[in-house]
Amino acid sequence: MLISAIHHSRIAIIIFSTNYADSKWCLQELVEILKCNKMYRHHGHMLIPIFYNVEPSEVRNQSGKFGEGFNRSQAKDQTEKEAWRVALREAGTISSWHVDHDARDEAEFIGLVVDHLSKKVFFLRSPYFTKNAVGLDHNVGHLISMLNIEKDDVRMVGIYGMEGLDT
């Protein structure tokens, strides 16, 4: 059921903490989330890693306290353990949010994440974005990445061509 929910989600937020790698369930879910992100990223799927009191390099390299937890995690075989390792390496390289306990108020940080997501979701659901966009689904993700919509400056795009069929 959880795997189905992962596949049907448009947004995946992964919160890496020092104890994250102790959980085989978290590691299995991470592998699924990254699979979905590869399949659907050009269709509006968003992946947002948050590193909470752990450095991205510790996740990427399975080092420090994070690495100790990873070494304790119980995989059913070496293939599964290697899949987790590859997923952690990949996740540690994705553009992300990072918060230290002392860095800022957690409520403020959560507010920033929610604001960021709200802007992205609003843009993707805008009727101006999808109206009459027949046959453009495969290019939408590329266009969004080019727009760099998380920036606060002004962007404008014009699309010229024949209007598609309105169904």
mmCIF file of C-alpha atoms in Angstrom:
data_model
loop_
_atom_site.group_PDB
_atom_site.id
_atom_site.type_symbol
_atom_site.label_atom_id
_atom_site.label_comp_id
_atom_site.label_asym_id
_atom_site.label_seq_id
_atom_site.Cartn_x
_atom_site.Cartn_y
_atom_site.Cartn_z
ATOM 1 C CA MET A 1 0.000 0.000 0.000
ATOM 2 C CA LEU A 2 2.820 2.418 0.829
ATOM 3 C CA ILE A 3 4.604 1.626 -2.439
ATOM 4 C CA SER A 4 1.377 2.446 -4.307
ATOM 5 C CA ALA A 5 1.130 5.764 -2.435
ATOM 6 C CA ILE A 6 4.726 6.576 -3.417
ATOM 7 C CA HIS A 7 3.951 5.885 -7.081
ATOM 8 C CA HIS A 8 0.832 8.073 -7.028
ATOM 9 C CA SER A 9 2.426 11.027 -5.224
ATOM 10 C CA ARG A 10 3.471 14.185 -7.060
ATOM 11 C CA ILE A 11 5.788 15.346 -4.272
ATOM 12 C CA ALA A 12 8.233 13.291 -2.226
ATOM 13 C CA ILE A 13 9.903 14.862 0.793
ATOM 14 C CA ILE A 14 12.689 12.766 2.291
ATOM 15 C CA ILE A 15 13.932 13.848 5.706
ATOM 16 C CA PHE A 16 17.375 12.401 6.356
ATOM 17 C CA SER A 17 18.362 12.323 10.023
ATOM 18 C CA THR A 18 21.166 10.563 11.881
ATOM 19 C CA ASN A 19 18.854 7.568 12.520
ATOM 20 C CA TYR A 20 17.355 7.361 9.005
ATOM 21 C CA ALA A 21 19.688 4.602 7.781
ATOM 22 C CA ASP A 22 18.881 2.415 10.816
ATOM 23 C CA SER A 23 15.504 1.690 9.220
ATOM 24 C CA LYS A 24 15.354 -0.822 6.383
ATOM 25 C CA TRP A 25 11.832 0.478 5.631
ATOM 26 C CA CYS A 26 13.140 4.001 5.077
ATOM 27 C CA LEU A 27 15.890 2.677 2.824
ATOM 28 C CA GLN A 28 13.460 0.545 0.790
ATOM 29 C CA GLU A 29 11.131 3.529 0.404
ATOM 30 C CA LEU A 30 14.052 5.710 -0.700
ATOM 31 C CA VAL A 31 14.840 3.263 -3.519
ATOM 32 C CA GLU A 32 11.174 3.419 -4.663
ATOM 33 C CA ILE A 33 11.009 7.217 -4.397
ATOM 34 C CA LEU A 34 14.112 7.610 -6.558
ATOM 35 C CA LYS A 35 12.709 5.130 -9.120
ATOM 36 C CA CYS A 36 9.510 7.180 -9.319
ATOM 37 C CA ASN A 37 11.453 10.403 -9.597
ATOM 38 C CA LYS A 38 13.381 9.052 -12.595
ATOM 39 C CA MET A 39 10.175 7.896 -14.296
ATOM 40 C CA TYR A 40 8.007 10.936 -13.574
ATOM 41 C CA ARG A 41 10.294 13.941 -13.050
ATOM 42 C CA HIS A 42 9.431 15.277 -16.516
ATOM 43 C CA HIS A 43 5.742 15.051 -15.626
ATOM 44 C CA GLY A 44 5.877 17.315 -12.596
ATOM 45 C CA HIS A 45 7.097 14.861 -9.922
ATOM 46 C CA MET A 46 9.090 16.741 -7.282
ATOM 47 C CA LEU A 47 11.684 15.303 -4.928
ATOM 48 C CA ILE A 48 12.814 17.387 -1.984
ATOM 49 C CA PRO A 49 15.504 15.987 0.302
ATOM 50 C CA ILE A 50 15.892 17.646 3.700
ATOM 51 C CA PHE A 51 19.045 16.967 5.699
ATOM 52 C CA TYR A 52 18.184 17.340 9.378
ATOM 53 C CA ASN A 53 21.276 17.442 11.606
ATOM 54 C CA VAL A 54 23.183 15.371 9.060
ATOM 55 C CA GLU A 55 25.414 16.498 6.201
ATOM 56 C CA PRO A 56 24.598 15.518 2.595
ATOM 57 C CA SER A 57 28.147 14.112 2.329
ATOM 58 C CA GLU A 58 27.425 11.755 5.268
ATOM 59 C CA VAL A 59 24.385 10.417 3.410
ATOM 60 C CA ARG A 60 26.239 10.250 0.096
ATOM 61 C CA ASN A 61 29.231 8.418 1.592
ATOM 62 C CA GLN A 62 27.419 6.584 4.413
ATOM 63 C CA SER A 63 29.855 8.068 6.921
ATOM 64 C CA GLY A 64 29.692 9.481 10.454
ATOM 65 C CA LYS A 65 26.715 8.580 12.653
ATOM 66 C CA PHE A 66 24.622 8.146 9.515
ATOM 67 C CA GLY A 67 27.095 5.552 8.217
ATOM 68 C CA GLU A 68 27.055 3.723 11.552
ATOM 69 C CA GLY A 69 23.281 3.378 11.231
ATOM 70 C CA PHE A 70 23.625 2.180 7.660
ATOM 71 C CA ASN A 71 26.093 -0.502 8.747
ATOM 72 C CA ARG A 72 23.578 -1.711 11.365
ATOM 73 C CA SER A 73 20.710 -1.917 8.858
ATOM 74 C CA GLN A 74 19.683 -5.439 7.901
ATOM 75 C CA ALA A 75 19.263 -6.129 4.197
ATOM 76 C CA LYS A 76 17.929 -9.457 2.987
ATOM 77 C CA ASP A 77 20.992 -9.808 0.739
ATOM 78 C CA GLN A 78 23.995 -7.936 -0.648
ATOM 79 C CA THR A 79 22.028 -6.825 -3.745
ATOM 80 C CA GLU A 80 19.479 -5.007 -1.595
ATOM 81 C CA LYS A 81 22.231 -3.398 0.518
ATOM 82 C CA GLU A 82 23.970 -2.192 -2.659
ATOM 83 C CA ALA A 83 20.676 -0.746 -3.990
ATOM 84 C CA TRP A 84 20.370 1.218 -0.736
ATOM 85 C CA ARG A 85 23.966 2.417 -1.056
ATOM 86 C CA VAL A 86 23.388 3.601 -4.650
ATOM 87 C CA ALA A 87 20.142 5.353 -3.645
ATOM 88 C CA LEU A 88 21.856 7.158 -0.748
ATOM 89 C CA ARG A 89 24.697 8.239 -3.032
ATOM 90 C CA GLU A 90 22.202 9.650 -5.513
ATOM 91 C CA ALA A 91 20.028 11.321 -2.873
ATOM 92 C CA GLY A 92 23.098 12.964 -1.341
ATOM 93 C CA THR A 93 23.770 14.784 -4.616
ATOM 94 C CA ILE A 94 20.268 16.193 -5.214
ATOM 95 C CA SER A 95 19.691 19.882 -4.595
ATOM 96 C CA SER A 96 18.259 20.017 -1.104
ATOM 97 C CA TRP A 97 17.413 21.807 2.110
ATOM 98 C CA HIS A 98 19.690 21.548 5.111
ATOM 99 C CA VAL A 99 18.868 22.363 8.719
ATOM 100 C CA ASP A 100 20.962 22.141 11.859
ATOM 101 C CA HIS A 101 19.332 22.193 15.255
ATOM 102 C CA ASP A 102 21.069 25.471 16.111
ATOM 103 C CA ALA A 103 20.841 27.070 12.665
ATOM 104 C CA ARG A 104 17.300 28.484 12.829
ATOM 105 C CA ASP A 105 13.912 27.999 14.342
ATOM 106 C CA GLU A 106 12.356 24.736 13.073
ATOM 107 C CA ALA A 107 8.936 26.346 12.589
ATOM 108 C CA GLU A 108 10.531 29.004 10.386
ATOM 109 C CA PHE A 109 12.287 26.300 8.378
ATOM 110 C CA ILE A 110 9.039 24.357 7.892
ATOM 111 C CA GLY A 111 7.387 27.592 6.756
ATOM 112 C CA LEU A 112 10.093 28.087 4.120
ATOM 113 C CA VAL A 113 9.623 24.549 2.798
ATOM 114 C CA VAL A 114 5.827 24.941 2.664
ATOM 115 C CA ASP A 115 6.171 28.290 0.879
ATOM 116 C CA HIS A 116 8.566 26.757 -1.660
ATOM 117 C CA LEU A 117 6.187 23.845 -2.345
ATOM 118 C CA SER A 118 3.153 26.116 -2.572
ATOM 119 C CA LYS A 119 4.790 28.171 -5.315
ATOM 120 C CA LYS A 120 5.728 25.085 -7.314
ATOM 121 C CA VAL A 121 2.346 23.369 -6.935
ATOM 122 C CA PHE A 122 0.451 26.564 -7.798
ATOM 123 C CA PHE A 123 2.491 26.989 -10.965
ATOM 124 C CA LEU A 124 1.984 23.378 -12.073
ATOM 125 C CA ARG A 125 -1.795 23.574 -11.549
ATOM 126 C CA SER A 126 -2.214 26.936 -13.249
ATOM 127 C CA PRO A 127 -4.807 26.794 -16.068
ATOM 128 C CA TYR A 128 -2.602 29.173 -18.047
ATOM 129 C CA PHE A 129 0.124 26.592 -17.965
ATOM 130 C CA THR A 130 -1.823 23.642 -19.383
ATOM 131 C CA LYS A 131 -4.644 25.129 -21.466
ATOM 132 C CA ASN A 132 -4.467 23.834 -25.033
ATOM 133 C CA ALA A 133 -1.068 22.248 -24.442
ATOM 134 C CA VAL A 134 -1.798 19.169 -26.588
ATOM 135 C CA GLY A 135 1.264 16.965 -27.057
ATOM 136 C CA LEU A 136 3.492 19.015 -24.768
ATOM 137 C CA ASP A 137 3.447 16.757 -21.699
ATOM 138 C CA HIS A 138 6.909 15.354 -22.387
ATOM 139 C CA ASN A 139 8.396 18.866 -22.583
ATOM 140 C CA VAL A 140 6.689 20.343 -19.518
ATOM 141 C CA GLY A 141 9.302 19.118 -17.034
ATOM 142 C CA HIS A 142 12.123 20.473 -19.175
ATOM 143 C CA LEU A 143 10.386 23.853 -19.442
ATOM 144 C CA ILE A 144 9.861 24.032 -15.675
ATOM 145 C CA SER A 145 13.522 23.298 -15.002
ATOM 146 C CA MET A 146 14.566 26.003 -17.491
ATOM 147 C CA LEU A 147 12.273 28.533 -15.810
ATOM 148 C CA ASN A 148 13.968 27.966 -12.454
ATOM 149 C CA ILE A 149 10.710 29.007 -10.765
ATOM 150 C CA GLU A 150 12.085 28.929 -7.235
ATOM 151 C CA LYS A 151 13.906 32.199 -7.978
ATOM 152 C CA ASP A 152 12.103 35.397 -7.025
ATOM 153 C CA ASP A 153 12.911 37.257 -10.234
ATOM 154 C CA VAL A 154 10.549 37.672 -13.193
ATOM 155 C CA ARG A 155 10.391 35.046 -15.962
ATOM 156 C CA MET A 156 8.287 35.140 -19.108
ATOM 157 C CA VAL A 157 7.731 32.453 -21.705
ATOM 158 C CA GLY A 158 5.778 32.666 -24.921
ATOM 159 C CA ILE A 159 4.686 29.581 -26.803
ATOM 160 C CA TYR A 160 3.705 30.137 -30.390
ATOM 161 C CA GLY A 161 1.908 27.691 -32.635
ATOM 162 C CA MET A 162 -1.451 26.337 -33.672
ATOM 163 C CA GLU A 163 -3.968 25.777 -30.938
ATOM 164 C CA GLY A 164 -4.525 22.114 -30.084
ATOM 165 C CA LEU A 165 -7.773 20.226 -29.830
ATOM 166 C CA ASP A 166 -9.786 21.121 -26.770
ATOM 167 C CA THR A 167 -11.338 17.947 -25.338
#
